[in-house]
mmCIF file of C-alpha atoms in Angstrom:
data_model
loop_
_atom_site.group_PDB
_atom_site.id
_atom_site.type_symbol
_atom_site.label_atom_id
_atom_site.label_comp_id
_atom_site.label_asym_id
_atom_site.label_seq_id
_atom_site.Cartn_x
_atom_site.Cartn_y
_atom_site.Cartn_z
ATOM 1 C CA MET O 1234 -73.902 -98.817 -2.492
ATOM 2 C CA THR O 1235 -75.379 -98.039 0.906
ATOM 3 C CA GLU O 1236 -78.001 -100.460 3.075
ATOM 4 C CA PRO O 1237 -81.138 -98.382 2.480
ATOM 5 C CA LEU O 1238 -79.979 -97.375 -1.083
ATOM 6 C CA PHE O 1239 -79.543 -101.341 -1.343
ATOM 7 C CA ASP O 1240 -83.146 -102.315 0.373
ATOM 8 C CA ILE O 1241 -84.758 -100.068 -1.558
ATOM 9 C CA ALA O 1242 -83.442 -101.399 -4.973
ATOM 10 C CA VAL O 1243 -83.826 -104.671 -3.950
ATOM 11 C CA ALA O 1244 -87.748 -103.444 -2.694
ATOM 12 C CA MET O 1245 -88.440 -102.046 -6.389
ATOM 13 C CA ALA O 1246 -87.007 -105.048 -7.732
ATOM 14 C CA SER O 1247 -89.322 -107.374 -5.531
ATOM 15 C CA PHE O 1248 -92.500 -105.125 -6.283
ATOM 16 C CA PHE O 1249 -91.494 -105.363 -9.898
ATOM 17 C CA ALA O 1250 -91.444 -109.656 -9.623
ATOM 18 C CA GLY O 1251 -94.668 -109.616 -7.740
ATOM 19 C CA LEU O 1252 -96.454 -107.306 -9.812
ATOM 20 C CA LEU O 1253 -95.341 -109.770 -12.879
ATOM 21 C CA GLY O 1254 -96.573 -113.102 -10.672
ATOM 22 C CA ALA O 1255 -100.028 -111.649 -10.678
ATOM 23 C CA LEU O 1256 -99.578 -110.456 -14.335
ATOM 24 C CA ILE O 1257 -98.918 -113.157 -15.778
ATOM 25 C CA GLY O 1258 -99.963 -116.042 -13.242
ATOM 26 C CA LEU O 1259 -96.577 -117.322 -12.254
ATOM 27 C CA GLY O 1260 -95.660 -116.765 -8.716
ATOM 28 C CA GLY O 1261 -93.132 -113.789 -7.142
ATOM 29 C CA GLY O 1262 -91.233 -116.282 -5.861
ATOM 30 C CA ILE O 1263 -89.573 -118.300 -8.931
ATOM 31 C CA ILE O 1264 -89.010 -114.646 -10.122
ATOM 32 C CA ILE O 1265 -87.225 -112.436 -7.530
ATOM 33 C CA THR O 1266 -84.712 -115.490 -6.472
ATOM 34 C CA PRO O 1267 -83.090 -114.846 -9.695
ATOM 35 C CA LEU O 1268 -83.350 -111.527 -9.509
ATOM 36 C CA LEU O 1269 -81.622 -111.170 -6.153
ATOM 37 C CA VAL O 1270 -78.764 -114.050 -7.481
ATOM 38 C CA LEU O 1271 -78.254 -112.192 -10.835
ATOM 39 C CA CYS O 1272 -78.673 -108.373 -10.260
ATOM 40 C CA PHE O 1273 -77.770 -108.431 -6.685
ATOM 41 C CA GLY O 1274 -75.217 -111.007 -5.990
ATOM 42 C CA ILE O 1275 -77.057 -112.123 -3.341
ATOM 43 C CA ASP O 1276 -76.389 -115.802 -2.733
ATOM 44 C CA ILE O 1277 -78.911 -118.321 -3.574
ATOM 45 C CA ARG O 1278 -79.666 -119.335 -0.117
ATOM 46 C CA TYR O 1279 -80.457 -116.083 0.720
ATOM 47 C CA ALA O 1280 -82.564 -115.708 -2.223
ATOM 48 C CA MET O 1281 -84.242 -118.561 -1.451
ATOM 49 C CA GLY O 1282 -85.227 -118.052 1.979
ATOM 50 C CA ALA O 1283 -86.339 -114.409 1.546
ATOM 51 C CA ALA O 1284 -88.412 -115.341 -1.497
ATOM 52 C CA LEU O 1285 -90.267 -118.431 0.013
ATOM 53 C CA CYS O 1286 -91.277 -115.614 2.819
ATOM 54 C CA SER O 1287 -92.873 -113.461 0.162
ATOM 55 C CA VAL O 1288 -94.578 -116.941 -1.157
ATOM 56 C CA ILE O 1289 -96.075 -117.237 1.934
ATOM 57 C CA ALA O 1290 -97.187 -113.668 2.105
ATOM 58 C CA THR O 1291 -98.542 -113.071 -0.686
ATOM 59 C CA SER O 1292 -100.617 -116.386 -0.722
ATOM 60 C CA SER O 1293 -102.322 -115.564 3.094
ATOM 61 C CA GLY O 1294 -102.897 -111.898 1.492
ATOM 62 C CA ALA O 1295 -104.664 -113.227 -1.564
ATOM 63 C CA ALA O 1296 -106.148 -116.659 -0.040
ATOM 64 C CA ALA O 1297 -109.106 -114.182 1.362
ATOM 65 C CA ALA O 1298 -110.695 -113.208 -1.777
ATOM 66 C CA TYR O 1299 -110.260 -116.510 -3.080
ATOM 67 C CA LEU O 1300 -111.888 -117.828 0.200
ATOM 68 C CA ARG O 1301 -114.956 -115.195 0.133
ATOM 69 C CA ASP O 1302 -115.447 -116.211 -3.687
ATOM 70 C CA GLY O 1303 -116.342 -119.393 -2.121
ATOM 71 C CA ILE O 1304 -114.408 -121.620 -5.448
ATOM 72 C CA SER O 1305 -111.223 -122.802 -3.543
ATOM 73 C CA ASN O 1306 -112.083 -126.606 -2.889
ATOM 74 C CA MET O 1307 -110.822 -126.388 0.798
ATOM 75 C CA ARG O 1308 -111.594 -130.514 1.223
ATOM 76 C CA ILE O 1309 -108.659 -131.313 -1.875
ATOM 77 C CA GLY O 1310 -106.500 -128.687 -1.183
ATOM 78 C CA MET O 1311 -106.285 -130.063 2.885
ATOM 79 C CA PHE O 1312 -106.239 -133.074 1.614
ATOM 80 C CA LEU O 1313 -103.507 -132.799 -0.974
ATOM 81 C CA CYS O 1314 -101.740 -130.640 1.986
ATOM 82 C CA ILE O 1315 -100.383 -134.045 2.924
ATOM 83 C CA ALA O 1316 -98.493 -134.334 0.019
ATOM 84 C CA THR O 1317 -96.972 -130.776 -0.461
ATOM 85 C CA THR O 1318 -96.040 -129.986 3.184
ATOM 86 C CA ILE O 1319 -94.547 -133.822 3.539
ATOM 87 C CA GLY O 1320 -92.431 -132.839 0.178
ATOM 88 C CA ALA O 1321 -91.891 -129.413 0.964
ATOM 89 C CA VAL O 1322 -89.582 -131.284 4.224
ATOM 90 C CA CYS O 1323 -88.086 -133.833 1.859
ATOM 91 C CA GLY O 1324 -87.264 -130.836 -0.634
ATOM 92 C CA ALA O 1325 -86.246 -128.246 2.568
ATOM 93 C CA LEU O 1326 -83.936 -131.237 3.877
ATOM 94 C CA LEU O 1327 -82.447 -132.002 0.747
ATOM 95 C CA ALA O 1328 -81.510 -127.931 -0.377
ATOM 96 C CA VAL O 1329 -79.735 -127.651 3.038
ATOM 97 C CA VAL O 1330 -77.565 -130.365 1.961
ATOM 98 C CA MET O 1331 -77.188 -129.753 -1.992
ATOM 99 C CA ASN O 1332 -74.402 -127.494 -3.544
ATOM 100 C CA PRO O 1333 -75.744 -124.056 -4.321
ATOM 101 C CA SER O 1334 -74.289 -124.306 -7.337
ATOM 102 C CA VAL O 1335 -76.476 -127.498 -8.213
ATOM 103 C CA LEU O 1336 -79.317 -125.645 -6.708
ATOM 104 C CA ALA O 1337 -78.737 -122.146 -9.401
ATOM 105 C CA VAL O 1338 -79.063 -125.092 -12.330
ATOM 106 C CA ILE O 1339 -82.173 -127.041 -10.852
ATOM 107 C CA PHE O 1340 -83.581 -124.139 -10.204
ATOM 108 C CA GLY O 1341 -82.917 -122.802 -13.896
ATOM 109 C CA VAL O 1342 -84.228 -126.102 -15.178
ATOM 110 C CA ALA O 1343 -87.602 -125.851 -12.658
ATOM 111 C CA LEU O 1344 -87.916 -122.236 -14.512
ATOM 112 C CA LEU O 1345 -87.868 -123.290 -17.383
ATOM 113 C CA VAL O 1346 -90.424 -125.684 -16.921
ATOM 114 C CA THR O 1347 -92.663 -123.196 -15.465
ATOM 115 C CA VAL O 1348 -92.770 -121.064 -18.689
ATOM 116 C CA LEU O 1349 -93.112 -124.299 -20.652
ATOM 117 C CA LEU O 1350 -96.437 -125.411 -18.232
ATOM 118 C CA SER O 1351 -98.087 -121.659 -18.204
ATOM 119 C CA LEU O 1352 -97.990 -121.682 -22.535
ATOM 120 C CA LYS O 1353 -99.911 -125.045 -22.387
ATOM 121 C CA LYS O 1354 -103.151 -124.733 -23.291
ATOM 122 C CA LYS O 1355 -105.482 -125.312 -20.397
ATOM 123 C CA SER O 1356 -107.262 -128.711 -20.765
ATOM 124 C CA GLY O 1357 -111.019 -127.778 -20.874
ATOM 125 C CA ALA O 1358 -112.162 -131.603 -20.422
ATOM 126 C CA LEU O 1359 -113.614 -131.921 -17.409
ATOM 127 C CA VAL O 1360 -114.805 -134.978 -15.958
ATOM 128 C CA GLU O 1361 -119.035 -135.583 -14.141
ATOM 129 C CA PRO O 1362 -119.246 -135.932 -10.344
ATOM 130 C CA GLU O 1363 -120.589 -139.452 -11.559
ATOM 131 C CA GLY O 1364 -117.210 -140.374 -13.642
ATOM 132 C CA SER O 1365 -115.232 -139.229 -10.376
ATOM 133 C CA ASP O 1366 -112.682 -141.466 -9.179
ATOM 134 C CA PRO O 1367 -114.591 -143.472 -6.825
ATOM 135 C CA LEU O 1368 -111.818 -142.476 -3.793
ATOM 136 C CA ALA O 1369 -112.489 -138.540 -4.883
ATOM 137 C CA LYS O 1370 -116.127 -139.832 -3.807
ATOM 138 C CA SER O 1371 -114.863 -141.355 -0.412
ATOM 139 C CA LEU O 1372 -112.943 -138.642 0.378
ATOM 140 C CA ARG O 1373 -115.639 -136.043 -0.907
ATOM 141 C CA LEU O 1374 -113.581 -134.171 -3.134
ATOM 142 C CA PRO O 1375 -116.057 -133.415 -5.650
ATOM 143 C CA ASP O 1376 -117.861 -130.646 -5.058
ATOM 144 C CA GLU O 1377 -119.661 -127.837 -6.717
ATOM 145 C CA MET O 1378 -118.790 -124.063 -7.980
ATOM 146 C CA PRO O 1379 -120.727 -120.863 -8.966
ATOM 147 C CA VAL O 1380 -121.065 -119.707 -12.374
ATOM 148 C CA ALA O 1381 -123.241 -116.811 -13.423
ATOM 149 C CA GLY O 1382 -125.864 -117.219 -10.351
ATOM 150 C CA MET O 1383 -125.737 -121.276 -10.370
ATOM 151 C CA GLN O 1384 -124.278 -123.837 -8.541
ATOM 152 C CA VAL O 1385 -122.733 -126.045 -11.114
ATOM 153 C CA PRO O 1386 -121.338 -129.774 -10.000
ATOM 154 C CA TYR O 1387 -117.566 -130.872 -11.268
ATOM 155 C CA GLY O 1388 -116.259 -134.340 -10.629
ATOM 156 C CA VAL O 1389 -112.400 -135.104 -9.752
ATOM 157 C CA ALA O 1390 -110.314 -137.686 -11.808
ATOM 158 C CA ASN O 1391 -107.035 -139.449 -10.894
ATOM 159 C CA VAL O 1392 -106.868 -139.150 -7.026
ATOM 160 C CA ILE O 1393 -103.700 -141.469 -6.300
ATOM 161 C CA PRO O 1394 -101.764 -139.879 -9.963
ATOM 162 C CA GLY O 1395 -102.460 -135.922 -8.545
ATOM 163 C CA PHE O 1396 -101.492 -136.885 -5.065
ATOM 164 C CA ILE O 1397 -97.948 -137.792 -6.337
ATOM 165 C CA VAL O 1398 -97.345 -134.856 -8.566
ATOM 166 C CA MET O 1399 -98.243 -132.835 -5.636
ATOM 167 C CA TRP O 1400 -95.436 -134.121 -3.280
ATOM 168 C CA VAL O 1401 -93.468 -133.625 -6.175
ATOM 169 C CA ALA O 1402 -94.328 -129.984 -6.810
ATOM 170 C CA GLY O 1403 -93.519 -129.635 -2.301
ATOM 171 C CA VAL O 1404 -90.441 -130.966 -2.718
ATOM 172 C CA LEU O 1405 -90.030 -128.626 -5.464
ATOM 173 C CA SER O 1406 -91.298 -125.507 -3.202
ATOM 174 C CA GLY O 1407 -88.509 -127.084 -0.009
ATOM 175 C CA LEU O 1408 -86.057 -127.272 -2.567
ATOM 176 C CA LEU O 1409 -85.824 -123.727 -4.381
ATOM 177 C CA GLY O 1410 -87.706 -121.572 -2.657
ATOM 178 C CA ILE O 1411 -90.651 -121.125 -4.545
ATOM 179 C CA GLY O 1412 -94.172 -121.657 -4.403
ATOM 180 C CA SER O 1413 -94.663 -124.263 -7.002
ATOM 181 C CA GLY O 1414 -97.681 -122.709 -8.221
ATOM 182 C CA ALA O 1415 -97.389 -123.939 -11.929
ATOM 183 C CA PHE O 1416 -96.520 -127.701 -10.847
ATOM 184 C CA LYS O 1417 -99.839 -127.567 -8.047
ATOM 185 C CA VAL O 1418 -101.847 -126.315 -11.282
ATOM 186 C CA LEU O 1419 -100.265 -129.170 -13.444
ATOM 187 C CA ALA O 1420 -101.253 -131.550 -10.653
ATOM 188 C CA MET O 1421 -105.270 -130.504 -10.382
ATOM 189 C CA ASP O 1422 -105.723 -129.187 -14.083
ATOM 190 C CA GLN O 1423 -104.338 -131.907 -16.383
ATOM 191 C CA ILE O 1424 -104.320 -134.563 -13.776
ATOM 192 C CA MET O 1425 -107.339 -134.381 -11.559
ATOM 193 C CA ARG O 1426 -109.385 -132.346 -14.575
ATOM 194 C CA LEU O 1427 -111.072 -129.791 -11.712
ATOM 195 C CA PRO O 1428 -111.981 -126.725 -13.302
ATOM 196 C CA PHE O 1429 -109.664 -123.923 -13.778
ATOM 197 C CA LYS O 1430 -110.464 -121.694 -11.550
ATOM 198 C CA VAL O 1431 -110.726 -124.412 -8.488
ATOM 199 C CA THR O 1432 -107.552 -125.035 -9.532
ATOM 200 C CA THR O 1433 -106.181 -121.709 -9.390
ATOM 201 C CA ALA O 1434 -108.210 -120.575 -5.804
ATOM 202 C CA THR O 1435 -107.157 -123.720 -4.486
ATOM 203 C CA SER O 1436 -103.340 -123.848 -5.585
ATOM 204 C CA ASN O 1437 -103.399 -120.762 -4.175
ATOM 205 C CA PHE O 1438 -104.543 -121.880 -0.144
ATOM 206 C CA MET O 1439 -101.976 -124.508 -0.377
ATOM 207 C CA ILE O 1440 -99.012 -122.765 -1.796
ATOM 208 C CA GLY O 1441 -98.924 -120.614 1.745
ATOM 209 C CA VAL O 1442 -99.364 -124.187 3.396
ATOM 210 C CA THR O 1443 -96.749 -125.519 1.746
ATOM 211 C CA ALA O 1444 -94.214 -123.110 2.123
ATOM 212 C CA ALA O 1445 -94.974 -123.154 5.408
ATOM 213 C CA ALA O 1446 -93.394 -126.783 5.955
ATOM 214 C CA SER O 1447 -90.158 -126.134 5.029
ATOM 215 C CA VAL O 1448 -89.396 -122.374 6.416
ATOM 216 C CA GLY O 1449 -88.853 -124.069 9.497
ATOM 217 C CA ILE O 1450 -85.855 -125.833 7.908
ATOM 218 C CA TYR O 1451 -84.793 -122.548 6.298
ATOM 219 C CA LEU O 1452 -84.659 -121.092 9.645
ATOM 220 C CA LYS O 1453 -82.801 -123.329 11.837
ATOM 221 C CA LYS O 1454 -80.117 -123.236 8.612
ATOM 222 C CA GLY O 1455 -79.567 -119.444 8.085
ATOM 223 C CA TYR O 1456 -81.070 -118.616 5.554
ATOM 224 C CA LEU O 1457 -83.414 -115.792 6.660
ATOM 225 C CA ASP O 1458 -81.780 -112.452 6.952
ATOM 226 C CA PRO O 1459 -84.522 -110.414 8.284
ATOM 227 C CA SER O 1460 -82.859 -107.423 6.585
ATOM 228 C CA LEU O 1461 -83.230 -109.009 3.370
ATOM 229 C CA VAL O 1462 -86.640 -110.877 3.748
ATOM 230 C CA ALA O 1463 -87.989 -107.630 4.604
ATOM 231 C CA PRO O 1464 -87.175 -105.647 1.263
ATOM 232 C CA VAL O 1465 -88.479 -108.560 -1.023
ATOM 233 C CA ALA O 1466 -91.583 -109.717 1.182
ATOM 234 C CA LEU O 1467 -92.956 -105.826 1.536
ATOM 235 C CA GLY O 1468 -92.250 -104.871 -2.019
ATOM 236 C CA VAL O 1469 -94.051 -108.902 -3.231
ATOM 237 C CA LEU O 1470 -96.834 -108.511 -1.545
ATOM 238 C CA ALA O 1471 -97.240 -105.188 -2.795
ATOM 239 C CA GLY O 1472 -96.312 -105.579 -6.148
ATOM 240 C CA ALA O 1473 -99.258 -108.979 -6.102
ATOM 241 C CA PHE O 1474 -101.277 -106.678 -4.538
ATOM 242 C CA ALA O 1475 -100.749 -103.912 -8.005
ATOM 243 C CA GLY O 1476 -100.755 -106.606 -10.060
ATOM 244 C CA ALA O 1477 -104.341 -107.813 -9.372
ATOM 245 C CA ARG O 1478 -105.757 -104.490 -9.799
ATOM 246 C CA LEU O 1479 -104.309 -104.083 -13.229
ATOM 247 C CA LEU O 1480 -105.027 -107.561 -14.298
ATOM 248 C CA THR O 1481 -108.309 -105.822 -15.685
ATOM 249 C CA VAL O 1482 -106.640 -103.047 -17.457
ATOM 250 C CA ALA O 1483 -103.184 -104.159 -18.122
ATOM 251 C CA PRO O 1484 -102.618 -105.563 -21.768
ATOM 252 C CA VAL O 1485 -102.114 -109.124 -20.238
ATOM 253 C CA LYS O 1486 -101.443 -111.427 -23.505
ATOM 254 C CA LEU O 1487 -98.746 -109.096 -24.819
ATOM 255 C CA LEU O 1488 -97.331 -108.170 -21.629
ATOM 256 C CA ARG O 1489 -97.104 -112.727 -20.992
ATOM 257 C CA ILE O 1490 -95.468 -112.746 -24.229
ATOM 258 C CA ILE O 1491 -92.684 -110.431 -23.389
ATOM 259 C CA PHE O 1492 -91.912 -111.632 -19.854
ATOM 260 C CA LEU O 1493 -92.062 -115.739 -20.344
ATOM 261 C CA VAL O 1494 -89.096 -114.887 -23.392
ATOM 262 C CA ALA O 1495 -87.421 -112.775 -20.187
ATOM 263 C CA VAL O 1496 -88.084 -115.057 -17.841
ATOM 264 C CA SER O 1497 -86.385 -117.941 -20.121
ATOM 265 C CA ILE O 1498 -83.470 -115.385 -20.416
ATOM 266 C CA ILE O 1499 -83.412 -115.531 -16.475
ATOM 267 C CA ALA O 1500 -84.029 -119.064 -16.417
ATOM 268 C CA VAL O 1501 -81.091 -119.880 -18.783
ATOM 269 C CA GLN O 1502 -78.626 -117.240 -16.665
ATOM 270 C CA MET O 1503 -79.240 -119.016 -13.913
ATOM 271 C CA ILE O 1504 -78.445 -122.737 -15.432
ATOM 272 C CA ALA O 1505 -75.026 -120.856 -16.758
ATOM 273 C CA ARG O 1506 -74.281 -119.015 -13.578
ATOM 274 C CA GLY O 1507 -74.580 -123.056 -11.988
ATOM 275 C CA LEU O 1508 -72.921 -124.290 -14.440
ATOM 276 C CA GLY O 1509 -69.739 -121.535 -13.803
ATOM 277 C CA VAL O 1510 -70.271 -120.287 -16.729
ATOM 278 C CA SER O 1511 -70.771 -116.322 -17.299
ATOM 279 C CA ILE O 1512 -72.853 -114.821 -20.659
ATOM 280 C CA GLY O 1513 -74.957 -111.909 -21.310
ATOM 281 C CA MET F 982 -117.859 -123.797 6.371
ATOM 282 C CA ASN F 983 -119.302 -120.616 4.654
ATOM 283 C CA ARG F 984 -119.333 -118.806 8.080
ATOM 284 C CA PHE F 985 -116.019 -120.332 8.580
ATOM 285 C CA SER F 986 -114.208 -119.119 5.535
ATOM 286 C CA ILE F 987 -114.820 -115.918 5.626
ATOM 287 C CA LEU F 988 -113.429 -116.295 9.585
ATOM 288 C CA LEU F 989 -110.287 -117.619 7.906
ATOM 289 C CA ALA F 990 -110.310 -114.907 5.512
ATOM 290 C CA ARG F 991 -110.199 -112.428 7.912
ATOM 291 C CA VAL F 992 -107.423 -114.252 9.740
ATOM 292 C CA MET F 993 -105.453 -114.135 6.717
ATOM 293 C CA VAL F 994 -105.691 -110.522 5.762
ATOM 294 C CA THR F 995 -105.471 -109.071 9.268
ATOM 295 C CA GLY F 996 -102.531 -111.426 9.982
ATOM 296 C CA THR F 997 -100.753 -110.495 6.808
ATOM 297 C CA LEU F 998 -101.581 -107.183 7.703
ATOM 298 C CA VAL F 999 -100.087 -106.725 11.155
ATOM 299 C CA ALA F 1000 -96.926 -108.778 10.299
ATOM 300 C CA ALA F 1001 -96.708 -106.701 7.123
ATOM 301 C CA ALA F 1002 -96.369 -102.917 9.479
ATOM 302 C CA ILE F 1003 -94.069 -104.881 11.916
ATOM 303 C CA ILE F 1004 -91.712 -105.778 9.375
ATOM 304 C CA ALA F 1005 -91.819 -102.462 7.691
ATOM 305 C CA VAL F 1006 -91.217 -100.491 11.241
ATOM 306 C CA GLY F 1007 -88.368 -103.139 11.707
ATOM 307 C CA LEU F 1008 -86.731 -102.730 8.738
ATOM 308 C CA LEU F 1009 -86.247 -98.852 9.476
ATOM 309 C CA TRP F 1010 -85.447 -99.074 12.898
ATOM 310 C CA TYR F 1011 -83.246 -101.254 11.911
ATOM 311 C CA LEU F 1012 -81.657 -99.267 8.528
ATOM 312 C CA SER F 1013 -81.953 -96.322 11.170
ATOM 313 C CA ALA F 1014 -79.022 -97.200 12.682
ATOM 314 C CA HIS F 1015 -76.844 -99.382 9.360
ATOM 315 C CA SER F 1016 -77.216 -95.995 6.998
ATOM 316 C CA SER F 1017 -74.203 -95.973 6.152
ATOM 317 C CA GLU F 1018 -72.710 -99.958 5.677
ATOM 318 C CA LEU F 1019 -72.174 -102.350 3.080
ATOM 319 C CA PRO F 1020 -74.841 -104.804 2.559
ATOM 320 C CA GLY F 1021 -73.506 -108.286 3.527
ATOM 321 C CA ASP F 1022 -75.948 -110.587 1.795
ATOM 322 C CA HIS F 1023 -72.891 -111.087 -1.153
ATOM 323 C CA ILE F 1024 -71.609 -114.629 1.419
ATOM 324 C CA PHE F 1025 -73.527 -116.775 2.982
ATOM 325 C CA ARG F 1026 -72.522 -116.905 6.726
ATOM 326 C CA GLY F 1027 -76.194 -118.479 8.164
ATOM 327 C CA GLU F 1028 -77.996 -116.575 11.110
ATOM 328 C CA PRO F 1029 -77.619 -116.392 14.917
ATOM 329 C CA LYS F 1030 -79.457 -119.218 16.845
ATOM 330 C CA TYR F 1031 -81.092 -115.881 18.713
ATOM 331 C CA LEU F 1032 -82.854 -115.402 15.535
ATOM 332 C CA GLU F 1033 -84.872 -118.515 15.808
ATOM 333 C CA ASN F 1034 -86.349 -117.337 19.132
ATOM 334 C CA PRO F 1035 -89.095 -114.913 19.624
ATOM 335 C CA VAL F 1036 -88.347 -113.774 22.730
ATOM 336 C CA GLN F 1037 -84.482 -113.328 22.692
ATOM 337 C CA MET F 1038 -85.594 -111.320 19.832
ATOM 338 C CA ALA F 1039 -87.945 -109.227 21.144
ATOM 339 C CA ARG F 1040 -85.464 -107.996 24.021
ATOM 340 C CA ARG F 1041 -82.587 -107.966 21.433
ATOM 341 C CA ALA F 1042 -84.923 -105.656 19.247
ATOM 342 C CA PHE F 1043 -84.727 -102.545 21.936
ATOM 343 C CA GLU F 1044 -81.412 -103.535 23.828
ATOM 344 C CA PRO F 1045 -79.664 -100.599 24.432
ATOM 345 C CA GLY F 1046 -76.290 -99.949 22.457
ATOM 346 C CA VAL F 1047 -76.875 -103.363 20.596
ATOM 347 C CA VAL F 1048 -77.725 -101.589 17.474
ATOM 348 C CA GLY F 1049 -76.748 -104.104 15.274
ATOM 349 C CA GLU F 1050 -79.638 -106.010 16.692
ATOM 350 C CA ARG F 1051 -82.363 -103.997 15.652
ATOM 351 C CA ARG F 1052 -82.924 -106.290 12.406
ATOM 352 C CA SER F 1053 -84.365 -108.517 15.133
ATOM 353 C CA LEU F 1054 -87.952 -106.796 15.467
ATOM 354 C CA VAL F 1055 -88.581 -107.368 11.844
ATOM 355 C CA MET F 1056 -87.809 -111.418 12.602
ATOM 356 C CA ILE F 1057 -90.565 -110.741 15.262
ATOM 357 C CA GLY F 1058 -92.818 -109.442 11.969
ATOM 358 C CA ILE F 1059 -91.855 -112.097 9.822
ATOM 359 C CA PHE F 1060 -92.254 -115.165 12.435
ATOM 360 C CA LEU F 1061 -96.057 -113.128 12.352
ATOM 361 C CA LEU F 1062 -96.161 -113.735 8.927
ATOM 362 C CA LEU F 1063 -95.118 -117.492 8.805
ATOM 363 C CA LEU F 1064 -97.752 -118.195 11.636
ATOM 364 C CA ASN F 1065 -100.090 -118.337 9.768
ATOM 365 C CA PRO F 1066 -100.761 -120.987 7.040
ATOM 366 C CA PRO F 1067 -100.453 -123.186 10.448
ATOM 367 C CA ILE F 1068 -103.576 -121.181 11.689
ATOM 368 C CA ARG F 1069 -104.906 -121.186 9.314
ATOM 369 C CA VAL F 1070 -104.643 -124.774 8.684
ATOM 370 C CA PHE F 1071 -105.241 -124.907 12.536
ATOM 371 C CA LEU F 1072 -108.517 -122.811 12.547
ATOM 372 C CA ALA F 1073 -109.897 -125.156 9.174
ATOM 373 C CA GLY F 1074 -109.558 -127.806 11.320
ATOM 374 C CA ALA F 1075 -111.358 -126.941 14.119
ATOM 375 C CA GLY F 1076 -113.987 -125.927 12.079
ATOM 376 C CA TYR F 1077 -114.276 -129.574 10.578
ATOM 377 C CA TRP F 1078 -114.334 -131.273 13.784
ATOM 378 C CA MET F 1079 -117.516 -128.416 15.279
ATOM 379 C CA GLU F 1080 -119.404 -129.712 11.424
ATOM 380 C CA ARG F 1081 -118.349 -133.344 13.108
ATOM 381 C CA ASP F 1082 -116.610 -134.188 9.876
ATOM 382 C CA ARG F 1083 -114.481 -136.426 11.546
ATOM 383 C CA LEU F 1084 -112.433 -137.070 8.123
ATOM 384 C CA TYR F 1085 -111.439 -133.838 7.131
ATOM 385 C CA ALA F 1086 -110.615 -132.948 11.151
ATOM 386 C CA VAL F 1087 -107.786 -135.364 10.815
ATOM 387 C CA ILE F 1088 -106.719 -134.619 7.073
ATOM 388 C CA SER F 1089 -106.405 -131.380 8.779
ATOM 389 C CA ALA F 1090 -104.654 -132.563 11.933
ATOM 390 C CA ILE F 1091 -102.339 -134.381 9.893
ATOM 391 C CA VAL F 1092 -101.524 -131.568 7.881
ATOM 392 C CA PHE F 1093 -101.104 -129.277 11.384
ATOM 393 C CA ALA F 1094 -98.678 -132.198 12.776
ATOM 394 C CA VAL F 1095 -96.344 -131.957 9.486
ATOM 395 C CA LEU F 1096 -95.867 -128.238 10.121
ATOM 396 C CA LEU F 1097 -95.247 -129.053 13.813
ATOM 397 C CA VAL F 1098 -92.983 -131.105 13.252
ATOM 398 C CA SER F 1099 -90.874 -129.419 10.399
ATOM 399 C CA PHE F 1100 -90.385 -125.964 13.093
ATOM 400 C CA PHE F 1101 -88.273 -128.628 15.331
ATOM 401 C CA LEU F 1102 -86.600 -130.539 12.498
#
């Protein structure tokens, strides 16, 4: 296969990954890397570099919509970005000294955990503004969100535990070249008990900033091959936009089940690849 | 923060689209010189140092005869893409500063500093 054909194939796979990511609520990054490694035989380090760039692209592209809606909580996002960016730097420094086979195994495990997290029911239990963590109050984290034309206030719980889990999410982002949105949502939704809409919008803002903290290290280590980043980033970006449009008409529930099964199989194959076993 | 949010949103979308356009043009420019080659990302070999330097990239992208370096143009687009989040953080910090929200101006500055440091590690 010549390079133009190869790039078209990569761009199409990336489009699919971005579309899927938008439809089932996983980031494109965590789907595209296994695709590049398993289907295209690309070295995992180049795949991670390209995926990380595509994560930044989609986060920046989608942030606009979220910001305009006024549901993302910028104060929470910025405060937690201290944890995720420092985590991402640690993760990236770890990634560049780690054996690629070990990375593949960790990647597969993280992918499985992501699937489990996205199957988990959203916790409905919110906290009242008055019942917020005192630290949240002094940081002015509680805010309000628009619900059916009214401004409804919400509280914020467990700031320190949330901050720590965010650091871990940052480490995973830098280590694996993913946005680690599922882990960020875990911290904000389950631990800090924020409303789900606020969580997803804020997480999207944070993903790009987090990814930007490790991309410099990837660049210096030669993980960014422009001729691979280009088709991947363009494909994922286009797929994410298409996915956001399709979200209202697609049979999302059915797609979710089908694709979560598919992603689990990919995860197992990634682990097998890392362990040097070949299956399927 | 509202008017600022809208400005931020515009900056992000415009930045992303401009970067994507440059990447797309750069890819075509690169492929037009490499149309019959085999793709080479199966084996990791790192990337040359000049791909970290935008000025050198701009020069090399259009250097006559050195078609092998046309992917530099793609890299300039990627750089623009990567600048998006730091700009976002910087603008947010500036917004807080203008609102006299010292606490969040400082928090934004910390995040910006981490991003800056990461580019020099």
